[in-house]
Amino acid sequence: MEETLNKKEQIILMQNRRGFSPIISCGDCGQLEMCVQCNIPLAYHTKGPPLKCHFCGFCLETVPPNCKDCNSTNIQMLGTGTQKIEDIVKNTFPHASIVRIDMDTSRTAFSLKSAISSFASGEIDILLGTQMIAKGLDFDNATLVGIINADTGLFLPDFRSGEKVFQLIYQAAGRAGRGSVPGEVVVQTYNSDNEIINDAVNFDMVGYYEKCLAERSDLNYPPFSWLVKLEIRGKNKRHVSHAIETLNNNIPSLPTGIEKLGPSPCYREKLKDQYRMQIVLKSNKKHDSSGARVHHIYKHAINQSQLMKNTRSKIIVDVNPISLL
């Protein structure tokens, strides 16, 4: 970065986590400060309400001085967000100008356009942001791209997690050296031997494509199967559990080529004060070329369950979902 700044060239840094620290934890007992509506950790922010939930918007106006479980004052800010990166860069390169683009700074089209225009005109030396800056931007003088914590999202329990990480690294790396001056990309990762990250770094789209297809074929995921996610949501955990069991009991015996995952809690079991459980049906296209069989099965189960009539929960049917999270 120092060499790039000395050459009067520009830098793009991507960290796909906003805020200062994604987790607030007790250093003694490990208790996390959680969102009461989503049951996920609150993120620490240096501006505005200090503790925020990035899913529902719930905020705490103060950081608790003591752990509510063990009363310890050893409260730690764990992880790294764009605000922390911004502070580090400002302290390391005090004479460089920096603009940060994330959902906290760029909630309107005007603020986003203003930040991008400042960088494009050369007024700003360093552009820092989340995935908002990873694609669709073209700056001739941006010769260095740094991708921080490239592993983010790599090990999520979703069949597309690797694909999303590959796309993000591939697209962000493509922001470097788009003008006449050659560019450089630095990828920071804790998994330097990971094939997905190496394929993205080497711009090996064909290599990753072949590996991804082989994995999807072995595990019977799209494009080799039809996927249907049946999700039950509701404010009462017991009602949601009863509804998903009712639905599961009304799924008929599955023919060859169709398999069922669940019922199980969703990865994020509670979001926006709603408990969530799911059943996933996978139907191999060799046995169900049009998807008619799996459609018949889930529709039959819903009709037999009469979920909307007998519980306070609701069902969401997602055919070929983008994510299983």
mmCIF file of C-alpha atoms in Angstrom:
data_model
loop_
_atom_site.group_PDB
_atom_site.id
_atom_site.type_symbol
_atom_site.label_atom_id
_atom_site.label_comp_id
_atom_site.label_asym_id
_atom_site.label_seq_id
_atom_site.Cartn_x
_atom_site.Cartn_y
_atom_site.Cartn_z
ATOM 1 C CA MET A 1 0.000 0.000 0.000
ATOM 2 C CA GLU A 2 2.845 2.381 0.821
ATOM 3 C CA GLU A 3 4.494 1.739 -2.537
ATOM 4 C CA THR A 4 1.201 2.278 -4.363
ATOM 5 C CA LEU A 5 0.522 5.570 -2.570
ATOM 6 C CA ASN A 6 4.062 6.785 -3.292
ATOM 7 C CA LYS A 7 3.416 6.202 -7.008
ATOM 8 C CA LYS A 8 0.231 8.329 -6.753
ATOM 9 C CA GLU A 9 -1.875 5.309 -7.602
ATOM 10 C CA GLN A 10 -5.059 4.230 -5.858
ATOM 11 C CA ILE A 11 -6.053 1.310 -3.647
ATOM 12 C CA ILE A 12 -9.262 -0.680 -3.195
ATOM 13 C CA LEU A 13 -9.750 -2.666 0.020
ATOM 14 C CA MET A 14 -12.655 -5.063 0.437
ATOM 15 C CA GLN A 15 -13.783 -6.428 3.800
ATOM 16 C CA ASN A 16 -17.205 -8.045 3.576
ATOM 17 C CA ARG A 17 -18.235 -7.215 7.155
ATOM 18 C CA ARG A 18 -19.533 -3.818 8.201
ATOM 19 C CA GLY A 19 -19.248 -2.267 11.631
ATOM 20 C CA PHE A 20 -16.186 -2.348 13.878
ATOM 21 C CA SER A 21 -16.406 -5.838 15.402
ATOM 22 C CA PRO A 22 -18.967 -8.514 14.472
ATOM 23 C CA ILE A 23 -19.006 -10.036 17.968
ATOM 24 C CA ILE A 24 -19.038 -8.747 21.562
ATOM 25 C CA SER A 25 -17.918 -11.470 23.959
ATOM 26 C CA CYS A 26 -17.076 -11.929 27.617
ATOM 27 C CA GLY A 27 -13.404 -12.834 27.825
ATOM 28 C CA ASP A 28 -13.981 -14.939 30.937
ATOM 29 C CA CYS A 29 -17.100 -17.050 30.306
ATOM 30 C CA GLY A 30 -17.557 -16.565 26.550
ATOM 31 C CA GLN A 31 -21.086 -15.137 26.792
ATOM 32 C CA LEU A 32 -22.074 -13.236 23.613
ATOM 33 C CA GLU A 33 -24.214 -10.098 23.408
ATOM 34 C CA MET A 34 -27.150 -11.353 21.357
ATOM 35 C CA CYS A 35 -30.038 -9.791 19.450
ATOM 36 C CA VAL A 36 -33.289 -10.475 21.322
ATOM 37 C CA GLN A 37 -35.230 -10.744 18.062
ATOM 38 C CA CYS A 38 -32.829 -12.847 16.005
ATOM 39 C CA ASN A 39 -30.714 -14.756 18.515
ATOM 40 C CA ILE A 40 -27.520 -13.898 16.655
ATOM 41 C CA PRO A 41 -24.563 -11.808 17.924
ATOM 42 C CA LEU A 42 -24.868 -8.033 17.869
ATOM 43 C CA ALA A 43 -22.153 -6.152 15.984
ATOM 44 C CA TYR A 44 -20.242 -3.288 17.575
ATOM 45 C CA HIS A 45 -20.261 0.059 15.730
ATOM 46 C CA THR A 46 -18.261 3.163 16.571
ATOM 47 C CA LYS A 47 -20.900 5.532 15.163
ATOM 48 C CA GLY A 48 -24.600 5.616 15.981
ATOM 49 C CA PRO A 49 -26.015 3.043 18.406
ATOM 50 C CA PRO A 50 -22.976 0.954 19.373
ATOM 51 C CA LEU A 51 -24.634 -2.482 19.223
ATOM 52 C CA LYS A 52 -26.672 -3.360 16.148
ATOM 53 C CA CYS A 53 -28.268 -6.400 14.583
ATOM 54 C CA HIS A 54 -27.562 -6.508 10.854
ATOM 55 C CA PHE A 55 -30.662 -8.609 10.179
ATOM 56 C CA CYS A 56 -33.542 -6.858 11.949
ATOM 57 C CA GLY A 57 -32.082 -3.473 12.934
ATOM 58 C CA PHE A 58 -32.416 -3.974 16.707
ATOM 59 C CA CYS A 59 -30.033 -1.663 18.602
ATOM 60 C CA LEU A 60 -28.639 -1.164 22.090
ATOM 61 C CA GLU A 61 -27.682 2.407 22.929
ATOM 62 C CA THR A 62 -24.886 1.407 25.329
ATOM 63 C CA VAL A 63 -22.361 -1.379 25.605
ATOM 64 C CA PRO A 64 -23.021 -3.274 28.862
ATOM 65 C CA PRO A 65 -20.033 -2.738 31.200
ATOM 66 C CA ASN A 66 -20.445 -6.184 32.763
ATOM 67 C CA CYS A 67 -21.203 -9.654 31.501
ATOM 68 C CA LYS A 68 -24.792 -10.513 32.373
ATOM 69 C CA ASP A 69 -23.813 -14.126 33.143
ATOM 70 C CA CYS A 70 -20.657 -13.853 35.257
ATOM 71 C CA ASN A 71 -20.518 -10.066 35.923
ATOM 72 C CA SER A 72 -16.990 -9.872 34.484
ATOM 73 C CA THR A 73 -15.779 -6.553 33.077
ATOM 74 C CA ASN A 74 -13.537 -8.341 30.565
ATOM 75 C CA ILE A 75 -15.682 -7.450 27.543
ATOM 76 C CA GLN A 76 -13.926 -8.063 24.223
ATOM 77 C CA MET A 77 -14.601 -6.846 20.687
ATOM 78 C CA LEU A 78 -13.881 -9.781 18.390
ATOM 79 C CA GLY A 79 -13.503 -9.910 14.630
ATOM 80 C CA THR A 80 -12.996 -7.198 12.064
ATOM 81 C CA GLY A 81 -15.403 -4.956 10.202
ATOM 82 C CA THR A 82 -14.947 -2.063 7.790
ATOM 83 C CA GLN A 83 -14.868 0.534 10.590
ATOM 84 C CA LYS A 84 -11.916 -1.204 12.247
ATOM 85 C CA ILE A 85 -10.088 -1.439 8.906
ATOM 86 C CA GLU A 86 -10.752 2.261 8.342
ATOM 87 C CA ASP A 87 -9.210 3.163 11.721
ATOM 88 C CA ILE A 88 -6.146 0.984 11.079
ATOM 89 C CA VAL A 89 -5.587 2.466 7.612
ATOM 90 C CA LYS A 90 -5.971 6.049 8.876
ATOM 91 C CA ASN A 91 -3.454 5.430 11.657
ATOM 92 C CA THR A 92 -1.006 3.666 9.336
ATOM 93 C CA PHE A 93 -1.269 6.145 6.449
ATOM 94 C CA PRO A 94 -2.348 9.451 8.059
ATOM 95 C CA HIS A 95 -1.676 11.472 4.920
ATOM 96 C CA ALA A 96 -3.806 9.279 2.652
ATOM 97 C CA SER A 97 -7.468 10.096 2.068
ATOM 98 C CA ILE A 98 -9.961 7.252 2.458
ATOM 99 C CA VAL A 99 -13.654 6.759 1.736
ATOM 100 C CA ARG A 100 -15.711 3.883 3.155
ATOM 101 C CA ILE A 101 -18.659 2.355 1.307
ATOM 102 C CA ASP A 102 -21.014 0.039 3.172
ATOM 103 C CA MET A 103 -24.641 0.006 4.308
ATOM 104 C CA ASP A 104 -23.801 2.419 7.137
ATOM 105 C CA THR A 105 -22.344 5.126 4.899
ATOM 106 C CA SER A 106 -24.197 4.569 1.621
ATOM 107 C CA ARG A 107 -27.876 4.095 2.386
ATOM 108 C CA THR A 108 -28.894 6.451 -0.423
ATOM 109 C CA ALA A 109 -27.999 6.474 -4.102
ATOM 110 C CA PHE A 110 -26.665 10.021 -3.733
ATOM 111 C CA SER A 111 -24.166 9.160 -0.965
ATOM 112 C CA LEU A 112 -22.980 6.095 -2.888
ATOM 113 C CA LYS A 113 -22.557 8.058 -6.122
ATOM 114 C CA SER A 114 -20.731 10.843 -4.299
ATOM 115 C CA ALA A 115 -18.203 8.443 -2.739
ATOM 116 C CA ILE A 116 -17.556 6.636 -6.033
ATOM 117 C CA SER A 117 -17.216 9.933 -7.936
ATOM 118 C CA SER A 118 -14.656 11.206 -5.419
ATOM 119 C CA PHE A 119 -12.551 8.097 -5.892
ATOM 120 C CA ALA A 120 -12.952 8.135 -9.682
ATOM 121 C CA SER A 121 -11.797 11.762 -9.893
ATOM 122 C CA GLY A 122 -8.652 11.017 -7.894
ATOM 123 C CA GLU A 123 -9.651 13.017 -4.810
ATOM 124 C CA ILE A 124 -9.530 9.859 -2.689
ATOM 125 C CA ASP A 125 -6.519 7.541 -2.378
ATOM 126 C CA ILE A 126 -8.155 4.485 -0.784
ATOM 127 C CA LEU A 127 -11.613 3.032 -1.359
ATOM 128 C CA LEU A 128 -12.711 0.677 1.415
ATOM 129 C CA GLY A 129 -15.949 -1.258 1.357
ATOM 130 C CA THR A 130 -17.988 -4.421 1.535
ATOM 131 C CA GLN A 131 -19.114 -6.445 -1.495
ATOM 132 C CA MET A 132 -20.794 -3.246 -2.741
ATOM 133 C CA ILE A 133 -17.441 -2.337 -4.341
ATOM 134 C CA ALA A 134 -16.633 -5.789 -5.734
ATOM 135 C CA LYS A 135 -18.184 -5.455 -9.180
ATOM 136 C CA GLY A 136 -19.306 -3.000 -11.798
ATOM 137 C CA LEU A 137 -16.682 -0.372 -10.965
ATOM 138 C CA ASP A 138 -13.900 0.689 -13.328
ATOM 139 C CA PHE A 139 -11.055 2.927 -12.111
ATOM 140 C CA ASP A 140 -8.024 3.319 -14.357
ATOM 141 C CA ASN A 141 -5.711 4.456 -11.544
ATOM 142 C CA ALA A 142 -6.664 1.700 -9.060
ATOM 143 C CA THR A 143 -3.661 -0.626 -9.272
ATOM 144 C CA LEU A 144 -3.848 -2.435 -5.932
ATOM 145 C CA VAL A 145 -6.757 -4.470 -4.565
ATOM 146 C CA GLY A 146 -6.638 -5.978 -1.092
ATOM 147 C CA ILE A 147 -9.224 -8.621 -0.169
ATOM 148 C CA ILE A 148 -9.373 -8.938 3.615
ATOM 149 C CA ASN A 149 -10.648 -12.101 5.302
ATOM 150 C CA ALA A 150 -11.390 -13.785 1.997
ATOM 151 C CA ASP A 151 -12.677 -16.826 3.924
ATOM 152 C CA THR A 152 -15.808 -14.979 5.063
ATOM 153 C CA GLY A 153 -18.779 -17.184 4.219
ATOM 154 C CA LEU A 154 -16.651 -20.070 2.932
ATOM 155 C CA PHE A 155 -17.856 -22.639 5.479
ATOM 156 C CA LEU A 156 -21.510 -21.707 5.789
ATOM 157 C CA PRO A 157 -23.840 -24.748 5.584
ATOM 158 C CA ASP A 158 -25.148 -23.900 2.142
ATOM 159 C CA PHE A 159 -24.354 -25.661 -1.131
ATOM 160 C CA ARG A 160 -23.664 -22.308 -2.828
ATOM 161 C CA SER A 161 -21.300 -20.914 -0.175
ATOM 162 C CA GLY A 162 -18.159 -21.794 -2.135
ATOM 163 C CA GLU A 163 -19.616 -20.397 -5.339
ATOM 164 C CA LYS A 164 -20.379 -17.075 -3.648
ATOM 165 C CA VAL A 165 -16.874 -16.783 -2.202
ATOM 166 C CA PHE A 166 -15.357 -17.610 -5.602
ATOM 167 C CA GLN A 167 -17.498 -14.956 -7.308
ATOM 168 C CA LEU A 168 -16.648 -12.311 -4.713
ATOM 169 C CA ILE A 169 -12.879 -12.835 -4.895
ATOM 170 C CA TYR A 170 -12.941 -13.156 -8.702
ATOM 171 C CA GLN A 171 -14.968 -9.976 -9.139
ATOM 172 C CA ALA A 172 -13.100 -7.912 -6.537
ATOM 173 C CA ALA A 173 -9.726 -8.954 -7.949
ATOM 174 C CA GLY A 174 -10.896 -7.789 -11.352
ATOM 175 C CA ARG A 175 -10.974 -4.177 -10.108
ATOM 176 C CA ALA A 176 -7.155 -3.959 -10.198
ATOM 177 C CA GLY A 177 -5.162 -2.741 -13.191
ATOM 178 C CA ARG A 178 -8.065 -1.922 -15.486
ATOM 179 C CA GLY A 179 -6.147 0.957 -17.027
ATOM 180 C CA SER A 180 -2.777 1.072 -18.778
ATOM 181 C CA VAL A 181 -0.842 0.411 -15.542
ATOM 182 C CA PRO A 182 -0.672 -3.262 -14.445
ATOM 183 C CA GLY A 183 -2.476 -4.133 -11.230
ATOM 184 C CA GLU A 184 -1.793 -6.276 -8.192
ATOM 185 C CA VAL A 185 -4.174 -8.216 -5.951
ATOM 186 C CA VAL A 186 -3.411 -9.325 -2.389
ATOM 187 C CA VAL A 187 -5.745 -11.894 -0.844
ATOM 188 C CA GLN A 188 -5.609 -12.412 2.927
ATOM 189 C CA THR A 189 -6.877 -15.829 4.000
ATOM 190 C CA TYR A 190 -6.558 -18.387 6.782
ATOM 191 C CA ASN A 191 -7.101 -21.167 4.224
ATOM 192 C CA SER A 192 -4.433 -20.600 1.596
ATOM 193 C CA ASP A 193 -4.642 -24.236 0.431
ATOM 194 C CA ASN A 194 -8.381 -24.092 -0.220
ATOM 195 C CA GLU A 195 -9.141 -24.994 -3.840
ATOM 196 C CA ILE A 196 -11.960 -22.457 -4.160
ATOM 197 C CA ILE A 197 -9.752 -19.566 -3.076
ATOM 198 C CA ASN A 198 -6.849 -20.719 -5.250
ATOM 199 C CA ASP A 199 -9.064 -21.042 -8.318
ATOM 200 C CA ALA A 200 -10.421 -17.532 -7.733
ATOM 201 C CA VAL A 201 -6.950 -16.063 -7.202
ATOM 202 C CA ASN A 202 -5.727 -17.712 -10.399
ATOM 203 C CA PHE A 203 -8.832 -16.618 -12.325
ATOM 204 C CA ASP A 204 -9.410 -20.293 -13.123
ATOM 205 C CA MET A 205 -13.130 -20.179 -13.803
ATOM 206 C CA VAL A 206 -13.128 -23.404 -15.834
ATOM 207 C CA GLY A 207 -11.250 -25.300 -13.131
ATOM 208 C CA TYR A 208 -13.632 -24.171 -10.403
ATOM 209 C CA TYR A 209 -16.638 -24.828 -12.639
ATOM 210 C CA GLU A 210 -15.601 -28.434 -13.168
ATOM 211 C CA LYS A 211 -14.950 -29.056 -9.457
ATOM 212 C CA CYS A 212 -18.207 -27.408 -8.470
ATOM 213 C CA LEU A 213 -20.206 -29.455 -10.975
ATOM 214 C CA ALA A 214 -18.610 -32.705 -9.787
ATOM 215 C CA GLU A 215 -19.460 -31.874 -6.173
ATOM 216 C CA ARG A 216 -23.047 -30.901 -7.035
ATOM 217 C CA SER A 217 -23.464 -34.139 -8.990
ATOM 218 C CA ASP A 218 -22.162 -36.290 -6.116
ATOM 219 C CA LEU A 219 -24.456 -34.589 -3.582
ATOM 220 C CA ASN A 220 -27.492 -34.332 -5.872
ATOM 221 C CA TYR A 221 -27.756 -30.537 -5.835
ATOM 222 C CA PRO A 222 -28.713 -28.170 -8.692
ATOM 223 C CA PRO A 223 -28.258 -28.201 -11.620
ATOM 224 C CA PHE A 224 -28.679 -31.991 -11.285
ATOM 225 C CA SER A 225 -31.803 -31.812 -9.140
ATOM 226 C CA TRP A 226 -34.888 -29.770 -8.384
ATOM 227 C CA LEU A 227 -34.751 -28.232 -4.929
ATOM 228 C CA VAL A 228 -37.752 -27.201 -2.803
ATOM 229 C CA LYS A 229 -37.405 -25.590 0.632
ATOM 230 C CA LEU A 230 -40.474 -25.754 2.874
ATOM 231 C CA GLU A 231 -39.977 -23.291 5.711
ATOM 232 C CA ILE A 232 -42.273 -22.805 8.702
ATOM 233 C CA ARG A 233 -42.139 -19.473 10.539
ATOM 234 C CA GLY A 234 -43.888 -18.255 13.652
ATOM 235 C CA LYS A 235 -43.484 -16.367 16.925
ATOM 236 C CA ASN A 236 -44.159 -19.442 19.062
ATOM 237 C CA LYS A 237 -41.394 -22.048 18.932
ATOM 238 C CA ARG A 238 -43.714 -24.856 20.035
ATOM 239 C CA HIS A 239 -46.260 -24.008 17.328
ATOM 240 C CA VAL A 240 -43.529 -23.946 14.691
ATOM 241 C CA SER A 241 -42.201 -27.314 15.847
ATOM 242 C CA HIS A 242 -45.697 -28.812 15.786
ATOM 243 C CA ALA A 243 -46.366 -27.402 12.296
ATOM 244 C CA ILE A 244 -43.157 -28.784 10.806
ATOM 245 C CA GLU A 245 -43.816 -32.232 12.312
ATOM 246 C CA THR A 246 -47.358 -32.178 10.925
ATOM 247 C CA LEU A 247 -46.022 -31.282 7.506
ATOM 248 C CA ASN A 248 -43.329 -33.954 7.719
ATOM 249 C CA ASN A 249 -45.826 -36.642 8.699
ATOM 250 C CA ASN A 250 -47.922 -35.842 5.651
ATOM 251 C CA ILE A 251 -45.097 -36.201 3.163
ATOM 252 C CA PRO A 252 -45.762 -39.533 1.453
ATOM 253 C CA SER A 253 -43.193 -42.268 0.900
ATOM 254 C CA LEU A 254 -40.614 -40.847 -1.466
ATOM 255 C CA PRO A 255 -40.006 -42.564 -4.816
ATOM 256 C CA THR A 256 -36.576 -43.277 -6.268
ATOM 257 C CA GLY A 257 -34.641 -40.094 -6.994
ATOM 258 C CA ILE A 258 -36.311 -37.891 -4.364
ATOM 259 C CA GLU A 259 -34.784 -37.383 -0.924
ATOM 260 C CA LYS A 260 -35.692 -35.320 2.103
ATOM 261 C CA LEU A 261 -33.468 -33.294 4.445
ATOM 262 C CA GLY A 262 -34.995 -32.462 7.813
ATOM 263 C CA PRO A 263 -37.140 -31.417 9.459
ATOM 264 C CA SER A 264 -34.543 -29.290 11.224
ATOM 265 C CA PRO A 265 -34.057 -25.751 12.512
ATOM 266 C CA CYS A 266 -32.861 -23.287 9.881
ATOM 267 C CA TYR A 267 -29.225 -22.210 10.150
ATOM 268 C CA ARG A 268 -30.412 -18.909 11.606
ATOM 269 C CA GLU A 269 -33.146 -20.424 13.730
ATOM 270 C CA LYS A 270 -34.674 -17.114 14.830
ATOM 271 C CA LEU A 271 -34.848 -13.994 12.645
ATOM 272 C CA LYS A 272 -36.910 -10.849 13.187
ATOM 273 C CA ASP A 273 -38.694 -12.437 16.152
ATOM 274 C CA GLN A 274 -39.740 -15.440 14.055
ATOM 275 C CA TYR A 275 -38.652 -19.012 14.753
ATOM 276 C CA ARG A 276 -37.801 -20.961 11.588
ATOM 277 C CA MET A 277 -37.693 -24.678 10.727
ATOM 278 C CA GLN A 278 -37.366 -26.293 7.337
ATOM 279 C CA ILE A 279 -37.668 -29.396 5.210
ATOM 280 C CA VAL A 280 -35.704 -29.590 1.957
ATOM 281 C CA LEU A 281 -36.723 -31.889 -0.888
ATOM 282 C CA LYS A 282 -34.206 -32.841 -3.580
ATOM 283 C CA SER A 283 -35.467 -34.481 -6.770
ATOM 284 C CA ASN A 284 -32.927 -35.848 -9.223
ATOM 285 C CA LYS A 285 -33.681 -34.696 -12.762
ATOM 286 C CA LYS A 286 -32.900 -38.154 -14.167
ATOM 287 C CA HIS A 287 -36.064 -39.420 -12.488
ATOM 288 C CA ASP A 288 -38.059 -36.160 -12.476
ATOM 289 C CA SER A 289 -37.123 -34.230 -15.605
ATOM 290 C CA SER A 290 -39.846 -31.565 -15.315
ATOM 291 C CA GLY A 291 -40.037 -31.372 -11.524
ATOM 292 C CA ALA A 292 -43.685 -32.497 -11.588
ATOM 293 C CA ARG A 293 -43.182 -35.316 -9.085
ATOM 294 C CA VAL A 294 -41.592 -33.190 -6.365
ATOM 295 C CA HIS A 295 -44.221 -30.473 -6.914
ATOM 296 C CA HIS A 296 -46.990 -33.016 -6.452
ATOM 297 C CA ILE A 297 -45.406 -34.330 -3.235
ATOM 298 C CA TYR A 298 -44.990 -31.008 -1.428
ATOM 299 C CA LYS A 299 -48.384 -29.683 -2.545
ATOM 300 C CA HIS A 300 -50.063 -32.885 -1.327
ATOM 301 C CA ALA A 301 -48.298 -32.574 2.057
ATOM 302 C CA ILE A 302 -49.344 -28.937 2.499
ATOM 303 C CA ASN A 303 -52.960 -29.656 1.580
ATOM 304 C CA GLN A 304 -53.122 -32.596 3.991
ATOM 305 C CA SER A 305 -51.509 -30.600 6.801
ATOM 306 C CA GLN A 306 -53.866 -27.595 6.547
ATOM 307 C CA LEU A 307 -51.091 -25.605 8.224
ATOM 308 C CA MET A 308 -52.624 -22.189 7.817
ATOM 309 C CA LYS A 309 -55.875 -23.313 9.438
ATOM 310 C CA ASN A 310 -54.585 -25.235 12.423
ATOM 311 C CA THR A 311 -51.577 -23.224 13.634
ATOM 312 C CA ARG A 312 -50.465 -19.630 14.020
ATOM 313 C CA SER A 313 -47.430 -20.383 11.885
ATOM 314 C CA LYS A 314 -47.056 -19.772 8.172
ATOM 315 C CA ILE A 315 -45.350 -21.760 5.467
ATOM 316 C CA ILE A 316 -42.999 -20.362 2.828
ATOM 317 C CA VAL A 317 -42.379 -22.509 -0.242
ATOM 318 C CA ASP A 318 -39.156 -21.682 -2.073
ATOM 319 C CA VAL A 319 -38.669 -23.624 -5.313
ATOM 320 C CA ASN A 320 -35.023 -23.763 -6.395
ATOM 321 C CA PRO A 321 -33.916 -21.468 -3.542
ATOM 322 C CA ILE A 322 -30.846 -19.274 -3.913
ATOM 323 C CA SER A 323 -29.811 -20.120 -0.357
ATOM 324 C CA LEU A 324 -30.626 -22.732 2.271
ATOM 325 C CA LEU A 325 -29.657 -20.444 5.154
#
